[in-house]
Amino acid sequence: MKRFAMLFTMLIFCAWFALPASAATVWYQPTPYPTQTQGGVHGVSGWFSSFYNQTLVWDDKLQIGGWGDYYTSPINFDLAGLPTTVDGAYLYLYALPSGSAGPSQVSLFRISAPWDPATIGWWNFPSTDSGYYWPVSTAVNTWRAYTITEWYTAWKSEAHANYGMLLWPYNSDGTQRFDKFVSSKSTDGGKRPILRLDFTPTLEMKMPLPGNLSWAVTTEVGGWDNIGDWQDS
């Protein structure tokens, strides 16, 4: 009877561990490159334009827009160690005021080939494939969120190599429009770009354990002693 009770308890315990845990939201705020920095997730971002600063400017801001020219911003995160399966993935950017310029319509394109911060620019423009568009927003001094779940899933499953994203101004009226955001190189660490990941972790009890050991659960006080025989109470 005692062994039957222990077996029943064991089955209940294993069933409990097989249940999914509560949904979780995790915020990853990558630290700036260089990648020699130990630990953490890294990010690189900057901006360049079609006229002024035609090579990547790697300062404390990202900017898109223009007035007869174009400003665009590539951004990439090192995703090593992050969850593979997620319910939602979002890019969060902290929006800054753009002076007298009107707001730009933000679009995001997935970069489809490797790029080097030292050489990327208007005349070495990164290739892209799929893209998303969002309505014009006037919100500044606050966070804006952009859904990238499909891209994140493809990157983590290795269906698509992770070369990052390109922020592009989707403007067509010829007026002066700009959106500016805090970059991954900003000294204001709390406002650097963020990845928000929504996922449901699963608690898993693997049997046997390394060394061909197994979990043991008992209702008996003291359980199984170190010698390996049963001790009746």
mmCIF file of N, CA, C and O in Angstrom, residues 103-157:
data_model
loop_
_atom_site.group_PDB
_atom_site.id
_atom_site.type_symbol
_atom_site.label_atom_id
_atom_site.label_comp_id
_atom_site.label_asym_id
_atom_site.label_seq_id
_atom_site.Cartn_x
_atom_site.Cartn_y
_atom_site.Cartn_z
ATOM 1 N N PRO A 103 5.685 64.546 -38.420
ATOM 2 C CA PRO A 103 6.063 63.147 -38.186
ATOM 3 C C PRO A 103 6.121 62.359 -39.489
ATOM 4 O O PRO A 103 5.432 62.674 -40.459
ATOM 5 N N SER A 104 6.927 61.330 -39.481
ATOM 6 C CA SER A 104 7.044 60.439 -40.633
ATOM 7 C C SER A 104 6.195 59.192 -40.413
ATOM 8 O O SER A 104 5.900 58.824 -39.277
ATOM 9 N N GLN A 105 5.815 58.563 -41.505
ATOM 10 C CA GLN A 105 5.176 57.258 -41.378
ATOM 11 C C GLN A 105 6.270 56.202 -41.303
ATOM 12 O O GLN A 105 7.128 56.118 -42.172
ATOM 13 N N VAL A 106 6.244 55.398 -40.265
ATOM 14 C CA VAL A 106 7.295 54.413 -40.037
ATOM 15 C C VAL A 106 6.985 53.126 -40.802
ATOM 16 O O VAL A 106 5.874 52.605 -40.754
ATOM 17 N N SER A 107 7.991 52.633 -41.491
ATOM 18 C CA SER A 107 7.911 51.289 -42.049
ATOM 19 C C SER A 107 9.160 50.527 -41.618
ATOM 20 O O SER A 107 10.204 51.114 -41.358
ATOM 21 N N LEU A 108 9.015 49.217 -41.513
ATOM 22 C CA LEU A 108 10.122 48.342 -41.153
ATOM 23 C C LEU A 108 10.286 47.294 -42.242
ATOM 24 O O LEU A 108 9.307 46.679 -42.674
ATOM 25 N N PHE A 109 11.522 47.108 -42.695
ATOM 26 C CA PHE A 109 11.813 46.060 -43.668
ATOM 27 C C PHE A 109 12.831 45.107 -43.068
ATOM 28 O O PHE A 109 13.765 45.522 -42.379
ATOM 29 N N ARG A 110 12.657 43.829 -43.358
ATOM 30 C CA ARG A 110 13.615 42.829 -42.892
ATOM 31 C C ARG A 110 14.830 42.830 -43.818
ATOM 32 O O ARG A 110 14.707 42.685 -45.031
ATOM 33 N N ILE A 111 16.006 42.997 -43.248
ATOM 34 C CA ILE A 111 17.239 42.985 -44.038
ATOM 35 C C ILE A 111 17.572 41.539 -44.395
ATOM 36 O O ILE A 111 17.508 40.647 -43.541
ATOM 37 N N SER A 112 17.922 41.312 -45.657
ATOM 38 C CA SER A 112 18.053 39.942 -46.162
ATOM 39 C C SER A 112 19.486 39.547 -46.488
ATOM 40 O O SER A 112 19.714 38.488 -47.073
ATOM 41 N N ALA A 113 20.469 40.369 -46.141
ATOM 42 C CA ALA A 113 21.866 40.038 -46.420
ATOM 43 C C ALA A 113 22.747 40.644 -45.328
ATOM 44 O O ALA A 113 22.360 41.608 -44.668
ATOM 45 N N PRO A 114 23.932 40.092 -45.125
ATOM 46 C CA PRO A 114 24.826 40.634 -44.087
ATOM 47 C C PRO A 114 25.204 42.087 -44.367
ATOM 48 O O PRO A 114 25.277 42.509 -45.524
ATOM 49 N N TRP A 115 25.453 42.844 -43.297
ATOM 50 C CA TRP A 115 25.928 44.215 -43.448
ATOM 51 C C TRP A 115 26.908 44.527 -42.326
ATOM 52 O O TRP A 115 26.868 43.941 -41.261
ATOM 53 N N ASP A 116 27.788 45.453 -42.635
ATOM 54 C CA ASP A 116 28.857 45.825 -41.715
ATOM 55 C C ASP A 116 28.659 47.280 -41.309
ATOM 56 O O ASP A 116 28.555 48.154 -42.179
ATOM 57 N N PRO A 117 28.596 47.594 -40.011
ATOM 58 C CA PRO A 117 28.436 48.990 -39.599
ATOM 59 C C PRO A 117 29.512 49.913 -40.155
ATOM 60 O O PRO A 117 29.272 51.107 -40.324
ATOM 61 N N ALA A 118 30.683 49.345 -40.473
ATOM 62 C CA ALA A 118 31.780 50.177 -40.974
ATOM 63 C C ALA A 118 31.599 50.560 -42.438
ATOM 64 O O ALA A 118 32.206 51.523 -42.906
ATOM 65 N N THR A 119 30.760 49.828 -43.180
ATOM 66 C CA THR A 119 30.663 50.077 -44.626
ATOM 67 C C THR A 119 29.240 50.338 -45.119
ATOM 68 O O THR A 119 29.060 50.790 -46.250
ATOM 69 N N ILE A 120 28.231 50.037 -44.330
ATOM 70 C CA ILE A 120 26.865 50.231 -44.790
ATOM 71 C C ILE A 120 26.581 51.714 -45.028
ATOM 72 O O ILE A 120 27.118 52.586 -44.337
ATOM 73 N N GLY A 121 25.743 52.028 -46.004
ATOM 74 C CA GLY A 121 25.409 53.410 -46.302
ATOM 75 C C GLY A 121 24.535 53.503 -47.545
ATOM 76 O O GLY A 121 24.078 52.481 -48.073
ATOM 77 N N TRP A 122 24.336 54.738 -48.015
ATOM 78 C CA TRP A 122 23.435 54.937 -49.149
ATOM 79 C C TRP A 122 23.945 54.242 -50.405
ATOM 80 O O TRP A 122 23.166 53.728 -51.191
ATOM 81 N N TRP A 123 25.261 54.210 -50.578
ATOM 82 C CA TRP A 123 25.836 53.578 -51.768
ATOM 83 C C TRP A 123 26.228 52.130 -51.504
ATOM 84 O O TRP A 123 26.788 51.461 -52.374
ATOM 85 N N ASN A 124 25.967 51.663 -50.330
ATOM 86 C CA ASN A 124 26.120 50.241 -50.004
ATOM 87 C C ASN A 124 24.880 49.837 -49.219
ATOM 88 O O ASN A 124 24.944 49.405 -48.071
ATOM 89 N N PHE A 125 23.749 49.986 -49.911
ATOM 90 C CA PHE A 125 22.440 49.885 -49.270
ATOM 91 C C PHE A 125 22.110 48.420 -48.993
ATOM 92 O O PHE A 125 22.310 47.554 -49.848
ATOM 93 N N PRO A 126 21.588 48.109 -47.792
ATOM 94 C CA PRO A 126 21.262 46.711 -47.473
ATOM 95 C C PRO A 126 20.043 46.221 -48.258
ATOM 96 O O PRO A 126 19.082 46.968 -48.458
ATOM 97 N N SER A 127 20.096 44.984 -48.712
ATOM 98 C CA SER A 127 18.942 44.402 -49.398
ATOM 99 C C SER A 127 17.886 44.009 -48.367
ATOM 100 O O SER A 127 18.192 43.662 -47.224
ATOM 101 N N THR A 128 16.624 44.085 -48.758
ATOM 102 C CA THR A 128 15.511 43.779 -47.858
ATOM 103 C C THR A 128 14.495 42.900 -48.580
ATOM 104 O O THR A 128 14.505 42.781 -49.803
ATOM 105 N N ASP A 129 13.600 42.302 -47.796
ATOM 106 C CA ASP A 129 12.503 41.559 -48.417
ATOM 107 C C ASP A 129 11.162 42.037 -47.861
ATOM 108 O O ASP A 129 10.665 43.070 -48.282
ATOM 109 N N SER A 130 10.582 41.336 -46.875
ATOM 110 C CA SER A 130 9.245 41.706 -46.416
ATOM 111 C C SER A 130 9.264 42.979 -45.587
ATOM 112 O O SER A 130 10.298 43.389 -45.054
ATOM 113 N N GLY A 131 8.098 43.617 -45.465
ATOM 114 C CA GLY A 131 8.018 44.870 -44.729
ATOM 115 C C GLY A 131 6.668 45.080 -44.071
ATOM 116 O O GLY A 131 5.670 44.448 -44.442
ATOM 117 N N TYR A 132 6.647 45.961 -43.071
ATOM 118 C CA TYR A 132 5.428 46.370 -42.370
ATOM 119 C C TYR A 132 5.331 47.894 -42.385
ATOM 120 O O TYR A 132 6.347 48.590 -42.438
ATOM 121 N N TYR A 133 4.098 48.396 -42.302
ATOM 122 C CA TYR A 133 3.855 49.841 -42.280
ATOM 123 C C TYR A 133 2.941 50.169 -41.106
ATOM 124 O O TYR A 133 2.048 49.404 -40.777
ATOM 125 N N TRP A 134 3.179 51.309 -40.493
ATOM 126 C CA TRP A 134 2.344 51.760 -39.385
ATOM 127 C C TRP A 134 1.838 53.173 -39.657
ATOM 128 O O TRP A 134 2.507 53.971 -40.343
ATOM 129 N N PRO A 135 0.687 53.526 -39.109
ATOM 130 C CA PRO A 135 0.166 54.879 -39.284
ATOM 131 C C PRO A 135 1.102 55.921 -38.675
ATOM 132 O O PRO A 135 1.887 55.618 -37.767
ATOM 133 N N VAL A 136 1.002 57.142 -39.165
ATOM 134 C CA VAL A 136 1.795 58.243 -38.616
ATOM 135 C C VAL A 136 1.443 58.430 -37.141
ATOM 136 O O VAL A 136 0.272 58.386 -36.759
ATOM 137 N N SER A 137 2.452 58.630 -36.314
ATOM 138 C CA SER A 137 2.239 58.875 -34.886
ATOM 139 C C SER A 137 2.932 60.172 -34.489
ATOM 140 O O SER A 137 4.060 60.437 -34.909
ATOM 141 N N THR A 138 2.268 60.954 -33.668
ATOM 142 C CA THR A 138 2.853 62.192 -33.140
ATOM 143 C C THR A 138 3.368 62.002 -31.712
ATOM 144 O O THR A 138 3.848 62.962 -31.108
ATOM 145 N N ALA A 139 3.286 60.790 -31.186
ATOM 146 C CA ALA A 139 3.702 60.530 -29.807
ATOM 147 C C ALA A 139 5.217 60.661 -29.677
ATOM 148 O O ALA A 139 5.968 60.021 -30.418
ATOM 149 N N VAL A 140 5.683 61.499 -28.753
ATOM 150 C CA VAL A 140 7.113 61.653 -28.486
ATOM 151 C C VAL A 140 7.348 61.578 -26.978
ATOM 152 O O VAL A 140 6.410 61.654 -26.182
ATOM 153 N N ASN A 141 8.623 61.414 -26.613
ATOM 154 C CA ASN A 141 8.999 61.236 -25.203
ATOM 155 C C ASN A 141 8.240 60.065 -24.586
ATOM 156 O O ASN A 141 7.840 60.097 -23.411
ATOM 157 N N THR A 142 8.069 59.022 -25.378
ATOM 158 C CA THR A 142 7.386 57.820 -24.937
ATOM 159 C C THR A 142 7.805 56.668 -25.836
ATOM 160 O O THR A 142 8.471 56.866 -26.855
ATOM 161 N N TRP A 143 7.384 55.457 -25.461
ATOM 162 C CA TRP A 143 7.721 54.268 -26.248
ATOM 163 C C TRP A 143 6.700 54.042 -27.347
ATOM 164 O O TRP A 143 5.501 54.255 -27.155
ATOM 165 N N ARG A 144 7.177 53.582 -28.497
ATOM 166 C CA ARG A 144 6.307 53.106 -29.573
ATOM 167 C C ARG A 144 6.647 51.641 -29.838
ATOM 168 O O ARG A 144 7.813 51.259 -29.811
ATOM 169 N N ALA A 145 5.608 50.841 -30.097
ATOM 170 C CA ALA A 145 5.790 49.399 -30.274
ATOM 171 C C ALA A 145 5.493 48.990 -31.712
ATOM 172 O O ALA A 145 4.545 49.482 -32.322
ATOM 173 N N TYR A 146 6.310 48.069 -32.229
ATOM 174 C CA TYR A 146 6.165 47.571 -33.596
ATOM 175 C C TYR A 146 6.237 46.049 -33.572
ATOM 176 O O TYR A 146 7.199 45.468 -33.061
ATOM 177 N N THR A 147 5.222 45.395 -34.129
ATOM 178 C CA THR A 147 5.142 43.939 -34.104
ATOM 179 C C THR A 147 6.110 43.314 -35.105
ATOM 180 O O THR A 147 6.106 43.668 -36.293
ATOM 181 N N ILE A 148 6.927 42.364 -34.626
ATOM 182 C CA ILE A 148 7.875 41.661 -35.500
ATOM 183 C C ILE A 148 7.849 40.157 -35.222
ATOM 184 O O ILE A 148 8.843 39.460 -35.421
ATOM 185 N N THR A 149 6.693 39.642 -34.790
ATOM 186 C CA THR A 149 6.596 38.241 -34.394
ATOM 187 C C THR A 149 7.020 37.294 -35.505
ATOM 188 O O THR A 149 7.787 36.341 -35.280
ATOM 189 N N GLU A 150 6.528 37.515 -36.707
ATOM 190 C CA GLU A 150 6.837 36.617 -37.826
ATOM 191 C C GLU A 150 8.336 36.591 -38.095
ATOM 192 O O GLU A 150 8.927 35.523 -38.319
ATOM 193 N N TRP A 151 8.969 37.748 -38.077
ATOM 194 C CA TRP A 151 10.414 37.812 -38.330
ATOM 195 C C TRP A 151 11.194 37.121 -37.218
ATOM 196 O O TRP A 151 12.119 36.364 -37.487
ATOM 197 N N TYR A 152 10.834 37.420 -35.974
ATOM 198 C CA TYR A 152 11.549 36.826 -34.847
ATOM 199 C C TYR A 152 11.473 35.303 -34.913
ATOM 200 O O TYR A 152 12.475 34.607 -34.719
ATOM 201 N N THR A 153 10.289 34.772 -35.188
ATOM 202 C CA THR A 153 10.107 33.327 -35.273
ATOM 203 C C THR A 153 10.981 32.734 -36.371
ATOM 204 O O THR A 153 11.609 31.680 -36.183
ATOM 205 N N ALA A 154 11.039 33.401 -37.513
ATOM 206 C CA ALA A 154 11.869 32.915 -38.621
ATOM 207 C C ALA A 154 13.352 32.975 -38.267
ATOM 208 O O ALA A 154 14.117 32.071 -38.622
ATOM 209 N N TRP A 155 13.779 34.012 -37.562
ATOM 210 C CA TRP A 155 15.179 34.126 -37.160
ATOM 211 C C TRP A 155 15.553 33.005 -36.190
ATOM 212 O O TRP A 155 16.575 32.358 -36.341
ATOM 213 N N LYS A 156 14.702 32.776 -35.186
ATOM 214 C CA LYS A 156 15.038 31.798 -34.173
ATOM 215 C C LYS A 156 14.953 30.365 -34.699
ATOM 216 O O LYS A 156 15.666 29.485 -34.214
ATOM 217 N N SER A 157 14.087 30.111 -35.668
ATOM 218 C CA SER A 157 13.985 28.776 -36.253
ATOM 219 C C SER A 157 15.012 28.562 -37.357
ATOM 220 O O SER A 157 15.083 27.474 -37.933
#
